[in-house]
Short mmCIF file of C-alpha atoms and ligand atoms in Angstrom, two decimals:
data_model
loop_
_atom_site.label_atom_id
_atom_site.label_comp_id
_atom_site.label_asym_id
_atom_site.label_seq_id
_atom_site.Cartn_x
_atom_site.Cartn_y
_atom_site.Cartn_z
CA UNK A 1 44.24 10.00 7.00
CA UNK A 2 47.13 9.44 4.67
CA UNK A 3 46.09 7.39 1.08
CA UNK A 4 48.37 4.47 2.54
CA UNK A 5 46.63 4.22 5.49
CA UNK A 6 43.30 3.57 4.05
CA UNK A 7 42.65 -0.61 3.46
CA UNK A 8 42.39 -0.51 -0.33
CA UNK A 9 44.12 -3.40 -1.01
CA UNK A 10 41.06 -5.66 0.23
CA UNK A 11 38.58 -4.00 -2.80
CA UNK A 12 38.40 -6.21 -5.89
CA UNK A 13 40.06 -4.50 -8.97
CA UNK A 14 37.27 -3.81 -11.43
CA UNK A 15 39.13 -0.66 -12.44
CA UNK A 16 41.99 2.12 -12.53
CA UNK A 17 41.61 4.00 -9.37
CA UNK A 18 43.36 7.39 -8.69
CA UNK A 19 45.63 7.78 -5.40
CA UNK A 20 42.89 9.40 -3.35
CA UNK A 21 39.87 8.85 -1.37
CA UNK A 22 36.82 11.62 -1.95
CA UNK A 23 35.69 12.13 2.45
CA UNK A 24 32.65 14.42 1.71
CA UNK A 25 31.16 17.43 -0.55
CA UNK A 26 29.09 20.02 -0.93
CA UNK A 27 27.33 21.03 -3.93
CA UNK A 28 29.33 21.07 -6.80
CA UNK A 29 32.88 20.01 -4.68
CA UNK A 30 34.04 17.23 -4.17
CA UNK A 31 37.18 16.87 -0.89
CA UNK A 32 39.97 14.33 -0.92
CA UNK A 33 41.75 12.68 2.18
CA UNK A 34 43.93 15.29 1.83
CA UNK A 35 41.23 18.24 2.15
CA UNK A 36 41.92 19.27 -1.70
CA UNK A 37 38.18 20.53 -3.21
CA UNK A 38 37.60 19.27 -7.13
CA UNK A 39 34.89 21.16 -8.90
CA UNK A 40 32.64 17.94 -9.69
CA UNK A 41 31.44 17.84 -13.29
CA UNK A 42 30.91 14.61 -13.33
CA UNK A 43 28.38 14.01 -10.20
CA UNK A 44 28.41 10.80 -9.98
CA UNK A 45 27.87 9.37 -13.11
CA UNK A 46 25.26 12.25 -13.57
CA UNK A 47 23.67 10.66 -10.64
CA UNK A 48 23.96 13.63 -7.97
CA UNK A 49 21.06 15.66 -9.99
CA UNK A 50 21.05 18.20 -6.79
CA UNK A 51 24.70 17.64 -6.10
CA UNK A 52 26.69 16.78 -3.32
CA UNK A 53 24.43 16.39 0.51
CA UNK A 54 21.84 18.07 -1.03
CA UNK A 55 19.73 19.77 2.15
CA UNK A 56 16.51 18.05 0.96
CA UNK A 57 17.77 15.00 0.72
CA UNK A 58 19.48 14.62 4.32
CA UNK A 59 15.94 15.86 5.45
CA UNK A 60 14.37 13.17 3.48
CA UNK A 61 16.48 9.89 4.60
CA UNK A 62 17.22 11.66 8.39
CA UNK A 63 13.64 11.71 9.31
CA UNK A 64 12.50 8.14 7.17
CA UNK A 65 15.35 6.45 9.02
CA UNK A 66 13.65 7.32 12.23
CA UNK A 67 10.20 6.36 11.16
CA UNK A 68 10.19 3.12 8.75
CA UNK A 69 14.01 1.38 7.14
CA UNK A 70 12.42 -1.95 5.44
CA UNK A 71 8.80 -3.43 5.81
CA UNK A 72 9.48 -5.98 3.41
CA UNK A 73 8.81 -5.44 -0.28
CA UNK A 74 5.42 -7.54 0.47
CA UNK A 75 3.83 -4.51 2.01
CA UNK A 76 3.01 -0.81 1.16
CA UNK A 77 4.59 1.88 2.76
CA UNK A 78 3.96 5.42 2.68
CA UNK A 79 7.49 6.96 0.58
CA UNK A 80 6.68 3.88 -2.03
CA UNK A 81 3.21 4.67 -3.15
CA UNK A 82 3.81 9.14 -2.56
CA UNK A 83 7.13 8.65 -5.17
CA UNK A 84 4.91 6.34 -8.03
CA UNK A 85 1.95 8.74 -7.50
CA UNK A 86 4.49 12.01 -8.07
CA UNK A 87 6.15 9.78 -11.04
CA UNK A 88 2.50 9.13 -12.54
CA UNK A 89 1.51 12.57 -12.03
CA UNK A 90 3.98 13.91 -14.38
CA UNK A 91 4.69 11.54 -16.73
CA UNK A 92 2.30 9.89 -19.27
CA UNK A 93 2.64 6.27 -17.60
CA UNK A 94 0.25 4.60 -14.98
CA UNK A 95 2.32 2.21 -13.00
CA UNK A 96 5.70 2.33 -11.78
CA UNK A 97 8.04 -0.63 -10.19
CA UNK A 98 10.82 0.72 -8.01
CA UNK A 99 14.47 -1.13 -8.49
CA UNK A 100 17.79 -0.67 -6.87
CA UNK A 101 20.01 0.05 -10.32
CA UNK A 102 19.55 1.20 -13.86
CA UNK A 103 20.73 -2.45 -15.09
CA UNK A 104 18.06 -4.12 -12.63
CA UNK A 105 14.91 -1.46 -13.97
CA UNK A 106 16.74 -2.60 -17.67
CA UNK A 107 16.01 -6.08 -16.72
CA UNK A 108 12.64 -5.19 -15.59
CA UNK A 109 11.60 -3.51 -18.64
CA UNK A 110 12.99 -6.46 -20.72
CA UNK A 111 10.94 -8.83 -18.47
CA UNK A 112 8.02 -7.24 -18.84
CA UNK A 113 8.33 -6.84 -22.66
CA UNK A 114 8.84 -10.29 -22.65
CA UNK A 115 5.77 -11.25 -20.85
CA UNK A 116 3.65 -9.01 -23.05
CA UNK A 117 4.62 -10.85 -26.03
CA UNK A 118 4.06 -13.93 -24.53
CA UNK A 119 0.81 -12.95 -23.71
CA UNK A 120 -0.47 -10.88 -27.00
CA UNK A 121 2.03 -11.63 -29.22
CA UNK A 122 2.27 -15.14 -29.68
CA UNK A 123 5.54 -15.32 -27.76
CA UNK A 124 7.48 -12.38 -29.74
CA UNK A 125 10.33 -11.98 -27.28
CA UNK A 126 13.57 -10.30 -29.68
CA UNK A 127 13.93 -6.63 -28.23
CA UNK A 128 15.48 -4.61 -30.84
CA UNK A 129 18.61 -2.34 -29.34
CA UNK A 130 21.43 0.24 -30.94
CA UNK A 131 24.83 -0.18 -31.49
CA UNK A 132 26.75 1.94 -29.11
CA UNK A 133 23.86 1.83 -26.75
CA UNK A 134 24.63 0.75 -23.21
CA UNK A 135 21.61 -0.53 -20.45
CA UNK A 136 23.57 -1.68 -17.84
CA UNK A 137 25.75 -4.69 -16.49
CA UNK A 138 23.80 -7.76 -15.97
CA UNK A 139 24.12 -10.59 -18.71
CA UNK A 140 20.63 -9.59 -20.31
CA UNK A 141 21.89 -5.60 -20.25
CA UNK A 142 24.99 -6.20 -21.42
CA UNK A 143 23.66 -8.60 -24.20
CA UNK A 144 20.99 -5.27 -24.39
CA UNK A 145 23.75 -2.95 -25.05
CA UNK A 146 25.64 -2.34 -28.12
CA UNK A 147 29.06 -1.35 -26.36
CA UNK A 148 31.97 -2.90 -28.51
CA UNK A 149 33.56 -6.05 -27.15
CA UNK A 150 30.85 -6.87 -24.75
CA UNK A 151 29.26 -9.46 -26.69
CA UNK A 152 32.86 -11.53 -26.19
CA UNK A 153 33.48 -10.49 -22.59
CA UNK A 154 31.25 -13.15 -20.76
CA UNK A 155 29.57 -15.03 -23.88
CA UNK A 156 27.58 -16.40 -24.73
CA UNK A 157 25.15 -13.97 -24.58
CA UNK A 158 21.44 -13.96 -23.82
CA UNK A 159 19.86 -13.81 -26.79
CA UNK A 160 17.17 -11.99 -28.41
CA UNK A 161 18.96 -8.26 -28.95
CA UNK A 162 19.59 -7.52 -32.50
CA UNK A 163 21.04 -4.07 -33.07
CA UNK A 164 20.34 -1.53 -35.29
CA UNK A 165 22.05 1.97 -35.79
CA UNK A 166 20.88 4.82 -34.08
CA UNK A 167 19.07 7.64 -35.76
CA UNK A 168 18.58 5.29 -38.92
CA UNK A 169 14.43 4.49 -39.37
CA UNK A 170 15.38 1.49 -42.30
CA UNK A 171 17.97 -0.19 -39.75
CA UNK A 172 15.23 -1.01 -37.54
CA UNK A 173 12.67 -1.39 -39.95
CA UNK A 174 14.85 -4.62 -41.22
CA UNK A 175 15.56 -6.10 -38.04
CA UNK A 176 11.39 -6.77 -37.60
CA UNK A 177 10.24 -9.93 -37.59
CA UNK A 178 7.50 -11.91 -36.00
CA UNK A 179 9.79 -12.76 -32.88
CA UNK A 180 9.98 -8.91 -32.71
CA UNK A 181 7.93 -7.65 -29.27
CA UNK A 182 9.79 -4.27 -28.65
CA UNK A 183 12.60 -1.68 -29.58
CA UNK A 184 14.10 -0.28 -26.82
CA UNK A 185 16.77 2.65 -26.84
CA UNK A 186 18.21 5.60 -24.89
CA UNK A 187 17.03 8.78 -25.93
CA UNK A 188 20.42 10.17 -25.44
CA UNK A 189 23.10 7.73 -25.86
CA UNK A 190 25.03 8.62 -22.89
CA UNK A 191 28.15 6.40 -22.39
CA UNK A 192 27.99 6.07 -26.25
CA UNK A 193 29.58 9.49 -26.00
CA UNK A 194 26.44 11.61 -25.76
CA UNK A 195 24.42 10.99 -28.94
CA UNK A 196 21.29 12.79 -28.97
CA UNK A 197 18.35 10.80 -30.79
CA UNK A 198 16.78 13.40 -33.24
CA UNK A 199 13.67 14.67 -32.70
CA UNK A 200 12.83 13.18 -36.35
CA UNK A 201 14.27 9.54 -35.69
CA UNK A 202 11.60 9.09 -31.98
CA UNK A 203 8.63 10.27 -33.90
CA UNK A 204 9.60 7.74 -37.13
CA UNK A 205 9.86 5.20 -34.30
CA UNK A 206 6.95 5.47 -32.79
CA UNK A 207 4.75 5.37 -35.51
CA UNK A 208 6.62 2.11 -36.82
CA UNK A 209 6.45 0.28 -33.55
CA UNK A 210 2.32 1.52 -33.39
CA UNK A 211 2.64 0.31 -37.05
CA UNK A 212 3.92 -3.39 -35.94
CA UNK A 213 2.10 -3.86 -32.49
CA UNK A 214 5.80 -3.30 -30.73
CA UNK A 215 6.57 -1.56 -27.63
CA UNK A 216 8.68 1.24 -27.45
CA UNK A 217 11.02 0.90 -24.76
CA UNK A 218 13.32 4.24 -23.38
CA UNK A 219 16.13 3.72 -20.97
CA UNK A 220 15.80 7.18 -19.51
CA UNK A 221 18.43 6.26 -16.18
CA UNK A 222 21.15 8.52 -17.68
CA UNK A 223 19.13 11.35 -19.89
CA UNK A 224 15.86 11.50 -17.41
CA UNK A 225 14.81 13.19 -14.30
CA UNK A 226 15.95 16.87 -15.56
CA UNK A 227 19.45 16.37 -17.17
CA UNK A 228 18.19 16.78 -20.53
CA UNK A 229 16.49 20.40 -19.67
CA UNK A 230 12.86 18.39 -19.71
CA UNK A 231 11.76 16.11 -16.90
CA UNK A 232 11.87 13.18 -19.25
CA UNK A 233 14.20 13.43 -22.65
CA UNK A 234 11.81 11.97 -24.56
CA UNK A 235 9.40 14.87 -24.02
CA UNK A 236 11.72 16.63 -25.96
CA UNK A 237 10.32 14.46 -29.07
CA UNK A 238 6.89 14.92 -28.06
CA UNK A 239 6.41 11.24 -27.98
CA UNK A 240 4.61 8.64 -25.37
CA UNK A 241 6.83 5.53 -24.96
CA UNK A 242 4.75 2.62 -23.79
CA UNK A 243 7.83 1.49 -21.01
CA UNK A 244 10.57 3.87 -19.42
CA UNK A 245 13.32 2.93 -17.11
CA UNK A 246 15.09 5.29 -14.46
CA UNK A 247 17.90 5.22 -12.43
CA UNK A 248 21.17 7.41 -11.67
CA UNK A 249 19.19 10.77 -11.15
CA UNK A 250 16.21 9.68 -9.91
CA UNK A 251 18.36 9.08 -6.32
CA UNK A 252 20.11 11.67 -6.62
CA UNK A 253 23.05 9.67 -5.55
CA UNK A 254 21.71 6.93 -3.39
CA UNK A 255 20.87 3.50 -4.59
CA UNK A 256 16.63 3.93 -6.28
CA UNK A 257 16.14 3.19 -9.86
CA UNK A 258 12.46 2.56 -11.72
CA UNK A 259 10.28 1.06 -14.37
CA UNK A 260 7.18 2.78 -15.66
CA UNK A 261 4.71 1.81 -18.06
CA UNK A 262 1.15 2.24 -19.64
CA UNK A 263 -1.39 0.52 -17.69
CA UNK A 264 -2.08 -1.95 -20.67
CA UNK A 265 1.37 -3.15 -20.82
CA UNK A 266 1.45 -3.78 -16.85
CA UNK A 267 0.81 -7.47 -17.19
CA UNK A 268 3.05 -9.10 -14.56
CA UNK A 269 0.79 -11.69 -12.26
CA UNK A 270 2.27 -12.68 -8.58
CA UNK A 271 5.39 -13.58 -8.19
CA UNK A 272 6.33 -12.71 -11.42
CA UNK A 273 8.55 -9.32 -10.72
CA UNK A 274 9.89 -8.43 -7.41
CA UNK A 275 13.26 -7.94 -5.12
CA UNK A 276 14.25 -7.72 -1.57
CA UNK A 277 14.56 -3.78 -1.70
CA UNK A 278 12.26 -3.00 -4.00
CA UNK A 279 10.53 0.22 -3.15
CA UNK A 280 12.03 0.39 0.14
CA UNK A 281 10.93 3.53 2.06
CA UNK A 282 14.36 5.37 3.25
CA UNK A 283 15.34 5.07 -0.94
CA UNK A 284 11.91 6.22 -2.32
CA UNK A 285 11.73 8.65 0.72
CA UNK A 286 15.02 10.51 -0.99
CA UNK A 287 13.14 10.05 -4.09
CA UNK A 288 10.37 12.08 -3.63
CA UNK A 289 12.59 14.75 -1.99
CA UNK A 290 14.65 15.06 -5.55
CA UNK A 291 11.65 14.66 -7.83
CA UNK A 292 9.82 17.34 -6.25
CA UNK A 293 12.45 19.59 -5.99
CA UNK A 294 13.16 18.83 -9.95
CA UNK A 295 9.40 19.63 -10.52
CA UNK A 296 9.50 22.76 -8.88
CA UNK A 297 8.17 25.59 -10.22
CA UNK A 298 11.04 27.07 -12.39
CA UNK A 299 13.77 24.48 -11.56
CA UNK A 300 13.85 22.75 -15.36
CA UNK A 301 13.53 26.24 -17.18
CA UNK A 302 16.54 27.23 -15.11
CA UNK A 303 18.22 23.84 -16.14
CA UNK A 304 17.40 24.83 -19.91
CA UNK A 305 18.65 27.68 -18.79
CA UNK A 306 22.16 26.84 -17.82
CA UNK A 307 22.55 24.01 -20.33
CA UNK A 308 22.00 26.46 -23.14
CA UNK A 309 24.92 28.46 -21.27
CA UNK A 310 26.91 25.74 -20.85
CA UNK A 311 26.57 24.88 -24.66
CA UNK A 312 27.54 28.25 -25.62
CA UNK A 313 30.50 28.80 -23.67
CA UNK A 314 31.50 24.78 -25.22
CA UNK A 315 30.95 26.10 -28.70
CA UNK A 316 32.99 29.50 -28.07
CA UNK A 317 36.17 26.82 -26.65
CA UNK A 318 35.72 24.63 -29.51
CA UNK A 319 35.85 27.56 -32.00
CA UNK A 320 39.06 29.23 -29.84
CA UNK A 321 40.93 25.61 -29.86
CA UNK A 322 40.05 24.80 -33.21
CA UNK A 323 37.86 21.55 -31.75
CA UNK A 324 34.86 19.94 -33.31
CA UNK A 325 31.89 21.71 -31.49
CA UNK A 326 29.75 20.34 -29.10
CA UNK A 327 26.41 18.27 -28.77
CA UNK A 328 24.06 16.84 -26.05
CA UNK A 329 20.69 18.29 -24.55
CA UNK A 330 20.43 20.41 -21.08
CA UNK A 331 23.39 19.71 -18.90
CA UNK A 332 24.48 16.10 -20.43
CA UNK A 333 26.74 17.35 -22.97
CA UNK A 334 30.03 16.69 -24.98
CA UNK A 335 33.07 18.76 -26.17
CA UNK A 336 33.88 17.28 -29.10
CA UNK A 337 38.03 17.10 -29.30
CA UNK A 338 38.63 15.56 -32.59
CA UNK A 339 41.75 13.71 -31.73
CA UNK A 340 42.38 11.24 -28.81
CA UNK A 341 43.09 13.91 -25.79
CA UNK A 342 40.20 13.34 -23.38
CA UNK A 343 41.92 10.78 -21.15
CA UNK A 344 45.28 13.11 -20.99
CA UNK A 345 42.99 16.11 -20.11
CA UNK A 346 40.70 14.15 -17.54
CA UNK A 347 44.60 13.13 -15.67
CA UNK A 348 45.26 16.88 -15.84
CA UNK A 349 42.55 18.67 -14.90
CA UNK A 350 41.70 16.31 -11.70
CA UNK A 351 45.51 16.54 -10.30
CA UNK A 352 45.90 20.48 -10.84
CA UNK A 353 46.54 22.60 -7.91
CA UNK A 354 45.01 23.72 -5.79
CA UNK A 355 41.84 22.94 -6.98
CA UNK A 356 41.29 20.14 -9.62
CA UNK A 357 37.84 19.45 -11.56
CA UNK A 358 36.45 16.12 -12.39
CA UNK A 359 35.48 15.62 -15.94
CA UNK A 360 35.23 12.24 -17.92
CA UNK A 361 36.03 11.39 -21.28
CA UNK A 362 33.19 8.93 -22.39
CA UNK A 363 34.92 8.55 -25.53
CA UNK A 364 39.12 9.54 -26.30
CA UNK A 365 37.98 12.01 -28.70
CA UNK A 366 35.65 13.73 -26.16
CA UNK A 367 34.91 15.55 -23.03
CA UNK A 368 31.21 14.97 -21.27
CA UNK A 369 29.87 16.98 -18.68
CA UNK A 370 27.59 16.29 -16.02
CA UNK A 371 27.36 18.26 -13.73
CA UNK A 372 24.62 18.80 -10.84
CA UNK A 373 21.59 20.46 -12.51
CA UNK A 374 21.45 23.15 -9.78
CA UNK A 375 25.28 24.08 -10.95
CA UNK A 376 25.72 27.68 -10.82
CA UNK A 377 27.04 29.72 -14.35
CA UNK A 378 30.34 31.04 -12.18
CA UNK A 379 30.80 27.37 -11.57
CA UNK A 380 30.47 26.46 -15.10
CA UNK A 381 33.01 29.73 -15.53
CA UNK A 382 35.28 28.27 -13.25
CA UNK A 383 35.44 24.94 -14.87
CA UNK A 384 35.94 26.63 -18.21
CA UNK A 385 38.66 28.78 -16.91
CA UNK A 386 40.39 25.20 -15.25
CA UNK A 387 40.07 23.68 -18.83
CA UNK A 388 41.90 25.61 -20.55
CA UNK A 389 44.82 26.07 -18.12
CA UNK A 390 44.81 22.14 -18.93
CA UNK A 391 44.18 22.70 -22.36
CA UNK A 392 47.65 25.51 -22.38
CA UNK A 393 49.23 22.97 -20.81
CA UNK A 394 49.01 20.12 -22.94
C1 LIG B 1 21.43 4.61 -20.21
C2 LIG B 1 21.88 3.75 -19.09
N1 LIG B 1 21.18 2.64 -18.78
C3 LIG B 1 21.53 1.85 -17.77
C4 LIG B 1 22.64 2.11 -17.01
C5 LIG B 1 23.01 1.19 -15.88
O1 LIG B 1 22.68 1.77 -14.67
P1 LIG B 1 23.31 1.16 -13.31
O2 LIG B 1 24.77 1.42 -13.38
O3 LIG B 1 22.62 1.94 -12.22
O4 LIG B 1 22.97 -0.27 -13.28
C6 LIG B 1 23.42 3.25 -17.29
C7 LIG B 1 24.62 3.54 -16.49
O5 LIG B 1 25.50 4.28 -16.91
C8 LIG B 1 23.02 4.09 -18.35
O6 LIG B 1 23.72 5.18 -18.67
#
């Protein structure tokens, strides 16, 4: 079908669209209405953690949609309680509420914080967050997240989110006060333009928020479920958080998200938590498909594997263009530019011919790739080759 023909007009704007509509994929490519293939490095959002139609998947939601689509949320049902047991199994958390979005398992977590202080901490309810953090796009998680300008956009706020600075112990430690109940951050700041938490900074946090009775709260929906090289990024640190949120990967492209936490902190009574599709079996069915296949024997050492690739061959670019290196963990990294060329090379490199490849600039000074954690090294070759034809271009 011709672009023209399709009914866009009738979406709301929210945002720039190109002039094309993506019919189907495969993998790592991506094919327009007009049968041009994009090598898809952005997945998503990093949401496609197997890529496109992964076989598993279609396996998973073809034979759930012929057995069970909704019960209700006010019953068990078999995908449900096999996905929290897998998610238990290997993670160090005890109890696991399936949402629909990374914003809604955001609001979850901050809910549930929230109630614990109300309920052992004499009604300590500020969360503290991180400037250039981002947990979604509800009031409360875009009140949570430290994304310039969004604390004008719809104000007021909700309040109860002071910020501190990330990787910096004595920015949080003066932000505590008695209304203090948690601190809650992404391990990897991912739409902050792919900042890595050190190792260092978790540990110091954890011990300060054992030290003053708060929860430590990770928004794992962008740097979870195998895109930092370890099934959860905060493994990396070798810490327990006492609540983690999921989303984006956890899907693998359709609509599942969670919130996990220690037994103790599980304190919601009836009625307290819930939503219409919460847990709902053709979702959680997909969900178990893509966390087993992530927990495979050998799938995250081959993940390590090809982000450590992947990190080279950035590093080797950077040093040939004269760019500012690279950063990130597994296969969520970012090609540092040093000057404000990421949008211009995004443009490029999706409307070359024949093929294009889909990157995104998180930041103007920066490239961040995403791609499907079962991406091939040829196919990272190829979309180093198709970056710097863009980059000759420029
Ligand atoms: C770290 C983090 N938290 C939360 C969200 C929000 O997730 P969703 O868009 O599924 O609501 C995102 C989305 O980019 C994210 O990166």
């Amino acid at each position: 079908m011709n672009f023209n023909e399709y009914p866009i007009d009738s979406l709301m704007y929210i945002t720039n669209r190109p002039d094309v509509v993506f019919t189907h994929g495969k993998g790592s490519w991506i094919y327009d209405n007009n049968g041009k293939r994009y090598l898809d490095f952005i997945q998503g959002w990093a949401v496609n953690s197997l890529g496109h139609c992964n076989d598993g998947m279609i396996e998973a939601l073809n034979s759930q949609a012929k057995l069970l689509i909704n019960p209700s949320p006010a019953f068990y049902n078999e995908p449900m309680a096999k996905l929290a047991g897998l998610l238990t199994q290997h993670s160090c958390f005890d109890k696991v509420f399936f949402a629909n979005s990374g914003a809604e398992a955001n609001e979850g977590a901050i809910k549930l914080a929230r109630k614990w202080g109300k309920k052992f901490k004499d009604g300590a309810f500020e969360i503290i967050t991180f400037d250039h953090s981002f947990h979604g796009r509800t009031i409360a998680t875009m009140s949570a997240s430290g994304k310039p300008g969004w604390d004008t956009i719809y104000a007021p706020q909700v309040p109860g989110f002071p910020k501190a600075d990330l990787n910096d112990i004595a920015s949080v430690e003066k932000l505590i006060s008695a209304k203090t109940v948690a601190v809650m951050l992404e391990p990897i700041q991912g739409e902050g333009g792919v900042i890595p938490a050190t190792r260092e900074f978790m540990q110091q946090l954890r011990e300060l928020t054992k030290k003053h009775n708060l929860l430590l709260i990770v928004d794992e929906v962008q740097s979870g479920c195998g895109r930092a090289g370890a099934l959860f990024a905060h493994q990396l640190s070798g810490i327990e958080p006492d609540i983690m949120t999921l989303g984006k990967g956890i899907g693998g492209g359709v609509p599942l998200a969670a919130l996990l936490s220690k037994a103790e902190i599980a304190v919601f009574e009836a009625g307290d938590q819930g939503g219409t599709y919460n847990g709902n079996p053709l979702m959680t069915a997909v969900g178990y498909s893509v966390i087993s296949q992530l927990t495979a024997p050998g799938f995250l050492e081959g993940v390590q594997a090809r982000g450590e690739y992947l990190r080279a061959k950035l590093l080797e670019l950077s040093e040939e263009r004269g760019f500012k290196g690279e950063r990130g963990e597994g296969l969520l990294r970012a090609l540092l530019l040093g000057k404000d060329i990421g949008n211009q090379i995004v443009e490029k490199a999706r409307d070359m011919q024949p093929d294009g490849v889909l990157l995104n600039a998180a930041r103007p000074n920066l490239l961040r790739f995403m791609p499907a954690l079962n991406v091939t090294t040829e196919e990272i070759d190829q979309m180093l080759a198709m970056l710097r034809s863009v980059l000759d271009s420029l």
